PDB file of C-alpha atoms in Angstrom:
ATOM      1  CA  UNK A 135      13.725 -32.869  -1.351  1.00 51.00           C
ATOM      2  CA  UNK A 136      14.047 -29.182  -2.289  1.00 53.00           C
ATOM      3  CA  UNK A 137      11.689 -27.805  -4.877  1.00 50.00           C
ATOM      4  CA  UNK A 138      13.275 -26.950  -8.219  1.00 48.00           C
ATOM      5  CA  UNK A 139      12.360 -23.463  -9.367  1.00 47.00           C
ATOM      6  CA  UNK A 140      13.082 -22.355 -12.889  1.00 48.00           C
ATOM      7  CA  UNK A 141      14.352 -18.803 -13.020  1.00 47.00           C
ATOM      8  CA  UNK A 142      13.833 -16.605 -16.014  1.00 49.00           C
ATOM      9  CA  UNK A 143      16.835 -16.171 -18.267  1.00 54.00           C
ATOM     10  CA  UNK A 144      16.095 -12.469 -18.550  1.00 71.00           C
ATOM     11  CA  UNK A 145      16.032 -11.902 -14.772  1.00 76.00           C
ATOM     12  CA  UNK A 146      17.191  -8.450 -13.705  1.00 85.00           C
ATOM     13  CA  UNK A 147      20.834  -8.313 -12.705  1.00 87.00           C
ATOM     14  CA  UNK A 148      20.299  -5.570 -10.134  1.00 92.00           C
ATOM     15  CA  UNK A 149      17.625  -4.652  -7.640  1.00 93.00           C
ATOM     16  CA  UNK A 150      17.216  -1.330  -9.458  1.00 95.00           C
ATOM     17  CA  UNK A 151      16.154  -3.128 -12.654  1.00 95.00           C
ATOM     18  CA  UNK A 152      13.745  -5.348 -10.715  1.00 95.00           C
ATOM     19  CA  UNK A 153      12.311  -2.376  -8.847  1.00 95.00           C
ATOM     20  CA  UNK A 154      11.791  -0.428 -12.068  1.00 95.00           C
ATOM     21  CA  UNK A 155       9.813  -3.321 -13.582  1.00 95.00           C
ATOM     22  CA  UNK A 156       7.871  -3.754 -10.350  1.00 96.00           C
ATOM     23  CA  UNK A 157       6.914  -0.085 -10.198  1.00 95.00           C
ATOM     24  CA  UNK A 158       5.819  -0.141 -13.859  1.00 95.00           C
ATOM     25  CA  UNK A 159       3.665  -3.160 -13.018  1.00 95.00           C
ATOM     26  CA  UNK A 160       2.136  -1.383 -10.010  1.00 95.00           C
ATOM     27  CA  UNK A 161       1.556   1.817 -11.977  1.00 94.00           C
ATOM     28  CA  UNK A 162      -0.193  -0.151 -14.725  1.00 95.00           C
ATOM     29  CA  UNK A 163      -2.414  -1.605 -12.006  1.00 94.00           C
ATOM     30  CA  UNK A 164      -3.556   1.881 -11.045  1.00 95.00           C
ATOM     31  CA  UNK A 165      -1.503   2.567  -7.923  1.00 91.00           C
ATOM     32  CA  UNK A 166      -1.410   6.217  -6.869  1.00 93.00           C
ATOM     33  CA  UNK A 167       1.733   8.220  -7.583  1.00 94.00           C
ATOM     34  CA  UNK A 168       2.273   8.915  -3.866  1.00 94.00           C
ATOM     35  CA  UNK A 169       2.114   5.186  -3.076  1.00 94.00           C
ATOM     36  CA  UNK A 170       4.573   4.409  -5.867  1.00 95.00           C
ATOM     37  CA  UNK A 171       6.929   7.045  -4.488  1.00 96.00           C
ATOM     38  CA  UNK A 172       6.616   5.572  -0.995  1.00 96.00           C
ATOM     39  CA  UNK A 173       7.368   2.084  -2.270  1.00 97.00           C
ATOM     40  CA  UNK A 174      10.370   3.339  -4.204  1.00 97.00           C
ATOM     41  CA  UNK A 175      11.712   5.096  -1.091  1.00 97.00           C
ATOM     42  CA  UNK A 176      11.318   2.045   1.165  1.00 97.00           C
ATOM     43  CA  UNK A 177      12.853  -0.401  -1.324  1.00 97.00           C
ATOM     44  CA  UNK A 178      15.720   2.015  -1.998  1.00 97.00           C
ATOM     45  CA  UNK A 179      16.260   2.483   1.758  1.00 97.00           C
ATOM     46  CA  UNK A 180      16.471  -1.281   2.242  1.00 97.00           C
ATOM     47  CA  UNK A 181      19.036  -1.804  -0.512  1.00 97.00           C
ATOM     48  CA  UNK A 182      21.044   1.293   0.426  1.00 96.00           C
ATOM     49  CA  UNK A 183      21.416  -0.073   3.944  1.00 95.00           C
ATOM     50  CA  UNK A 184      22.100  -3.597   2.668  1.00 96.00           C
ATOM     51  CA  UNK A 185      23.716  -3.302  -0.791  1.00 94.00           C
ATOM     52  CA  UNK A 186      24.936  -6.912  -0.629  1.00 93.00           C
ATOM     53  CA  UNK A 187      21.405  -8.278  -0.178  1.00 94.00           C
ATOM     54  CA  UNK A 188      20.455  -8.694  -3.858  1.00 93.00           C
ATOM     55  CA  UNK A 189      23.427 -10.923  -4.636  1.00 90.00           C
ATOM     56  CA  UNK A 190      23.885 -12.268  -1.098  1.00 88.00           C
ATOM     57  CA  UNK A 191      21.691 -13.437   1.737  1.00 90.00           C
ATOM     58  CA  UNK A 192      18.456 -11.521   1.285  1.00 93.00           C
ATOM     59  CA  UNK A 193      16.829 -13.137   4.321  1.00 93.00           C
ATOM     60  CA  UNK A 194      19.594 -12.079   6.723  1.00 95.00           C
ATOM     61  CA  UNK A 195      19.523  -8.542   5.324  1.00 95.00           C
ATOM     62  CA  UNK A 196      15.760  -8.427   5.870  1.00 94.00           C
ATOM     63  CA  UNK A 197      16.178  -9.589   9.453  1.00 93.00           C
ATOM     64  CA  UNK A 198      18.768  -6.881  10.112  1.00 94.00           C
ATOM     65  CA  UNK A 199      16.579  -4.246   8.437  1.00 95.00           C
ATOM     66  CA  UNK A 200      13.557  -4.988  10.617  1.00 95.00           C
ATOM     67  CA  UNK A 201      15.472  -5.201  13.922  1.00 93.00           C
ATOM     68  CA  UNK A 202      15.526  -1.397  14.052  1.00 88.00           C
ATOM     69  CA  UNK A 203      13.418   0.046  16.859  1.00 90.00           C
ATOM     70  CA  UNK A 204      10.790   2.043  14.953  1.00 92.00           C
ATOM     71  CA  UNK A 205       7.133   2.852  15.501  1.00 92.00           C
ATOM     72  CA  UNK A 206       4.654   0.122  14.534  1.00 93.00           C
ATOM     73  CA  UNK A 207       3.134   2.230  11.739  1.00 92.00           C
ATOM     74  CA  UNK A 208       6.560   2.774  10.134  1.00 94.00           C
ATOM     75  CA  UNK A 209       7.418  -0.903  10.550  1.00 96.00           C
ATOM     76  CA  UNK A 210       4.096  -1.987   9.019  1.00 96.00           C
ATOM     77  CA  UNK A 211       4.357   0.243   5.936  1.00 96.00           C
ATOM     78  CA  UNK A 212       7.945  -0.856   5.301  1.00 97.00           C
ATOM     79  CA  UNK A 213       6.919  -4.482   5.742  1.00 97.00           C
ATOM     80  CA  UNK A 214       3.953  -4.143   3.379  1.00 97.00           C
ATOM     81  CA  UNK A 215       5.999  -2.456   0.635  1.00 97.00           C
ATOM     82  CA  UNK A 216       8.969  -4.833   0.811  1.00 97.00           C
ATOM     83  CA  UNK A 217       6.786  -7.914   1.189  1.00 97.00           C
ATOM     84  CA  UNK A 218       4.836  -6.890  -1.909  1.00 97.00           C
ATOM     85  CA  UNK A 219       8.029  -6.273  -3.893  1.00 97.00           C
ATOM     86  CA  UNK A 220       9.543  -9.631  -2.923  1.00 97.00           C
ATOM     87  CA  UNK A 221       6.252 -11.448  -3.623  1.00 97.00           C
ATOM     88  CA  UNK A 222       6.246  -9.928  -7.105  1.00 97.00           C
ATOM     89  CA  UNK A 223       9.873 -11.030  -7.571  1.00 95.00           C
ATOM     90  CA  UNK A 224       8.897 -14.595  -6.638  1.00 95.00           C
ATOM     91  CA  UNK A 225       5.911 -14.512  -8.997  1.00 95.00           C
ATOM     92  CA  UNK A 226       8.146 -13.277 -11.820  1.00 94.00           C
ATOM     93  CA  UNK A 227      10.755 -15.958 -11.133  1.00 93.00           C
ATOM     94  CA  UNK A 228      13.410 -13.470 -10.032  1.00 93.00           C
ATOM     95  CA  UNK A 229      13.592 -14.869  -6.482  1.00 93.00           C
ATOM     96  CA  UNK A 230      12.865 -18.379  -5.259  1.00 93.00           C
ATOM     97  CA  UNK A 231      11.207 -17.302  -2.001  1.00 94.00           C
ATOM     98  CA  UNK A 232       9.897 -14.236  -0.219  1.00 96.00           C
ATOM     99  CA  UNK A 233      12.176 -13.596   2.784  1.00 95.00           C
ATOM    100  CA  UNK A 234       9.374 -11.680   4.523  1.00 96.00           C
ATOM    101  CA  UNK A 235       6.565 -14.207   4.037  1.00 94.00           C
ATOM    102  CA  UNK A 236       6.557 -15.153   7.753  1.00 94.00           C
ATOM    103  CA  UNK A 237       6.779 -11.580   9.075  1.00 94.00           C
ATOM    104  CA  UNK A 238       3.673 -10.227  10.780  1.00 95.00           C
ATOM    105  CA  UNK A 239       2.485  -6.674  11.323  1.00 95.00           C
ATOM    106  CA  UNK A 240       3.082  -5.015  14.664  1.00 93.00           C
ATOM    107  CA  UNK A 241       0.167  -3.825  16.732  1.00 90.00           C
ATOM    108  CA  UNK A 242       0.095  -0.093  17.285  1.00 82.00           C
ATOM    109  CA  UNK A 243      -0.086   1.227  20.808  1.00 77.00           C
ATOM    110  CA  UNK A 244      -3.261   2.983  21.873  1.00 76.00           C
ATOM    111  CA  UNK A 245      -3.439   6.730  22.363  1.00 74.00           C
ATOM    112  CA  UNK A 246      -4.193   8.279  25.699  1.00 74.00           C
ATOM    113  CA  UNK A 247      -5.777  11.706  25.493  1.00 77.00           C
ATOM    114  CA  UNK A 248      -6.694  13.648  28.597  1.00 82.00           C
ATOM    115  CA  UNK A 249      -9.416  16.294  28.570  1.00 82.00           C
ATOM    116  CA  UNK A 250     -10.577  18.529  31.344  1.00 88.00           C
ATOM    117  CA  UNK A 251     -14.018  17.485  32.667  1.00 88.00           C
ATOM    118  CA  UNK A 252     -15.507  20.890  31.801  1.00 92.00           C
ATOM    119  CA  UNK A 253     -14.532  20.476  28.148  1.00 90.00           C
ATOM    120  CA  UNK A 254     -16.215  17.074  28.034  1.00 87.00           C
ATOM    121  CA  UNK A 255     -19.364  18.498  29.620  1.00 90.00           C
ATOM    122  CA  UNK A 256     -19.452  21.281  26.998  1.00 92.00           C
ATOM    123  CA  UNK A 257     -18.985  18.743  24.223  1.00 91.00           C
ATOM    124  CA  UNK A 258     -21.813  16.544  25.517  1.00 92.00           C
ATOM    125  CA  UNK A 259     -24.121  19.563  25.745  1.00 94.00           C
ATOM    126  CA  UNK A 260     -23.697  20.448  22.036  1.00 94.00           C
ATOM    127  CA  UNK A 261     -26.008  17.930  20.306  1.00 95.00           C
ATOM    128  CA  UNK A 262     -29.687  18.872  20.119  1.00 95.00           C
ATOM    129  CA  UNK A 263     -31.278  15.897  21.889  1.00 94.00           C
ATOM    130  CA  UNK A 264     -34.701  16.960  20.560  1.00 95.00           C
ATOM    131  CA  UNK A 265     -33.798  15.713  17.058  1.00 96.00           C
ATOM    132  CA  UNK A 266     -33.033  12.208  15.903  1.00 96.00           C
ATOM    133  CA  UNK A 267     -29.570  13.198  14.622  1.00 95.00           C
ATOM    134  CA  UNK A 268     -28.727  15.059  17.825  1.00 94.00           C
ATOM    135  CA  UNK A 269     -29.836  12.180  20.062  1.00 95.00           C
ATOM    136  CA  UNK A 270     -27.892   9.758  17.850  1.00 95.00           C
ATOM    137  CA  UNK A 271     -24.731  11.886  18.074  1.00 94.00           C
ATOM    138  CA  UNK A 272     -25.105  12.267  21.850  1.00 94.00           C
ATOM    139  CA  UNK A 273     -25.547   8.504  22.251  1.00 93.00           C
ATOM    140  CA  UNK A 274     -22.505   7.777  20.116  1.00 93.00           C
ATOM    141  CA  UNK A 275     -20.390  10.170  22.176  1.00 91.00           C
ATOM    142  CA  UNK A 276     -21.461   8.372  25.367  1.00 90.00           C
ATOM    143  CA  UNK A 277     -20.522   4.991  23.961  1.00 89.00           C
ATOM    144  CA  UNK A 278     -17.102   5.848  22.543  1.00 81.00           C
ATOM    145  CA  UNK A 279     -14.845   3.117  23.961  1.00 74.00           C
ATOM    146  CA  UNK A 280     -12.220   4.113  26.486  1.00 66.00           C
ATOM    147  CA  UNK A 281      -8.741   2.684  26.147  1.00 55.00           C
TER     148      UNK A 281
END
């Protein structure tokens, strides 16, 4: 049997009203201005691409939004911001469920950096191996994992 969820009578009519309240809540919690701006941009991007989502099928709009082929870091930040917004909406009784609750972060691809052998030899020769700090630094450089 479906769970009955009581929605607030004063629920925001638009996503803009909900987002404004959410951002005030986050700001009161001490979030940095740059993070607030980033959240605003991602939430606005989502609803600009899917204006029907707030009054329609939010889950389908979320699926379509995250199908885009973007880098894992971009995907993960968008997911974190929207997931947080929808979780707040559920907590406030604005939404009955978070459409992104089952979404997982994407794993970023490793970086491959090629250096000339002479550059690496020069780098390894820099630490003063006669001091503790120099020997430590040299050892750490030798044990940097290769990907």
